[in-house]
Tab-separated table of C-alpha atoms in Angstrom:
chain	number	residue	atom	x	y	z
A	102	UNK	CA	-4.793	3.129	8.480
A	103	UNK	CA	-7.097	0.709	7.600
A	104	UNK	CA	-8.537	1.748	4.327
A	105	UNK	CA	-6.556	4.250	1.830
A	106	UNK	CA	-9.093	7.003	2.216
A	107	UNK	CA	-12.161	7.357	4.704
A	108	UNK	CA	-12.786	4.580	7.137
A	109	UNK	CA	-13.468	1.348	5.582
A	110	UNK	CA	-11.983	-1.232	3.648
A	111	UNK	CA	-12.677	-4.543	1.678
A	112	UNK	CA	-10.789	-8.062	2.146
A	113	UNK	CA	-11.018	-9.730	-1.278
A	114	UNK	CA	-9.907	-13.137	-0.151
A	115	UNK	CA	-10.909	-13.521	3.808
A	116	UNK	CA	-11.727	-17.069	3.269
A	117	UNK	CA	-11.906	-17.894	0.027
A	118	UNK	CA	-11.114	-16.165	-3.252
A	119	UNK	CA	-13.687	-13.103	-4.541
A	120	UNK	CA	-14.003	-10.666	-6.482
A	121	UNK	CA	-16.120	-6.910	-6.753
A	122	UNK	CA	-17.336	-5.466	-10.081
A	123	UNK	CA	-18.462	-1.836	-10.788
A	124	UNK	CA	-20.599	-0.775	-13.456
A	125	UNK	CA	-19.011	2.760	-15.140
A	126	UNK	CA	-20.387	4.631	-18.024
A	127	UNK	CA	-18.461	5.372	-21.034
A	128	UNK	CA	-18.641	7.171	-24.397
A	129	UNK	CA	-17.579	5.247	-27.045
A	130	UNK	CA	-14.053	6.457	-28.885
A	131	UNK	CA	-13.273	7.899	-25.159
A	132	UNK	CA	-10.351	7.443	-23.322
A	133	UNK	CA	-10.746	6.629	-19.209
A	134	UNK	CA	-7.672	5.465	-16.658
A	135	UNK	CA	-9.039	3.843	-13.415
A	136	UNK	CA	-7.204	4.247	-10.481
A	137	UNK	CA	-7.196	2.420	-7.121
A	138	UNK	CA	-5.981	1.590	-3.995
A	139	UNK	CA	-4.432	-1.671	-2.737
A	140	UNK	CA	-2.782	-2.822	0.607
A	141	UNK	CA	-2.701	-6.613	1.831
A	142	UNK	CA	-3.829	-8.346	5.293
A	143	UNK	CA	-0.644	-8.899	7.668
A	144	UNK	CA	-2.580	-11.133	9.474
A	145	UNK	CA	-2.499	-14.230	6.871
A	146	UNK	CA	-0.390	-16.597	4.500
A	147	UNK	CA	1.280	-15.614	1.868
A	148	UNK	CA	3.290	-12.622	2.638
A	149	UNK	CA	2.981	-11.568	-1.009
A	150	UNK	CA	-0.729	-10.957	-1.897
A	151	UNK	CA	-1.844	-10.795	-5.966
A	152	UNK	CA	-4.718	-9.620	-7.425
A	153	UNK	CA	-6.210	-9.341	-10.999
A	154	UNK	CA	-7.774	-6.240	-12.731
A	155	UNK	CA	-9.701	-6.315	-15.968
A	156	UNK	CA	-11.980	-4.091	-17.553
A	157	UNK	CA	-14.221	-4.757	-21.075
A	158	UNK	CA	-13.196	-8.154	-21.167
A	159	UNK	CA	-9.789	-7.258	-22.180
A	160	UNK	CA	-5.897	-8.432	-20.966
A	161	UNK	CA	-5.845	-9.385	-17.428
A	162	UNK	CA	-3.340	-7.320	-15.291
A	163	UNK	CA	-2.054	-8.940	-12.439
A	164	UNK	CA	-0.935	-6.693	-8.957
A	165	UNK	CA	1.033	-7.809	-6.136
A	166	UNK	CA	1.558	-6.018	-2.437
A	167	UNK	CA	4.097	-7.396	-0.072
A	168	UNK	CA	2.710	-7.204	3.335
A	169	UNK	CA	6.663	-7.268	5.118
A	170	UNK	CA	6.619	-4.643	7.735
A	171	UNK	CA	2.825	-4.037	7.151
A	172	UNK	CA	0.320	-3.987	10.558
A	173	UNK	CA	-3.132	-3.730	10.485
A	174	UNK	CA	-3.183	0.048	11.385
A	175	UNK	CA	-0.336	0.753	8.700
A	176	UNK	CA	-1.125	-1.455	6.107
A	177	UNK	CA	0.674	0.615	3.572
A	178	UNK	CA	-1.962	1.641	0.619
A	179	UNK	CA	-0.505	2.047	-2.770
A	180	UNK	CA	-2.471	3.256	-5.898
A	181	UNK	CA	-2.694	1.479	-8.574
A	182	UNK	CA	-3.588	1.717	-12.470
């Protein structure tokens, strides 16, 4: 499939490197765990694609997807913390 869940997806780095940011409320003292879905784009160099997470400013975690195997139509979502 193309995207993890529905019907559309988003390429982070068609051309160039970029990013997406999302706004979520919180309560102060609260605890939260974020969850989502990555694949990578068989289509381009390097087989292994990385991406960084952070959220309040706080340690960067970094995520990598091998795309080996992977087509465009099976891209092979994973979820992610």
């Amino acid at each position: 499939r193309s995207s993890d869940l529905g019907t559309r997806s988003l390429d982070l780095n068609a051309g160039s490197p970029g990013w997406i940011e999302q706004m979520i409320r919180t309560v102060i003292g609260a605890t939260y765990k974020v969850t989502f879905a990555l694949a990578g784009s068989s289509t381009g160099a390097p087989t292994v694609k990385t991406m960084t997470v952070s959220a309040t400013g706080g340690q960067v975690q970094t995520y990598s997807f091998d795309v080996t195997g992977k087509t465009t139509t099976a891209m092979g979502w994973r979820r992610a913390l």
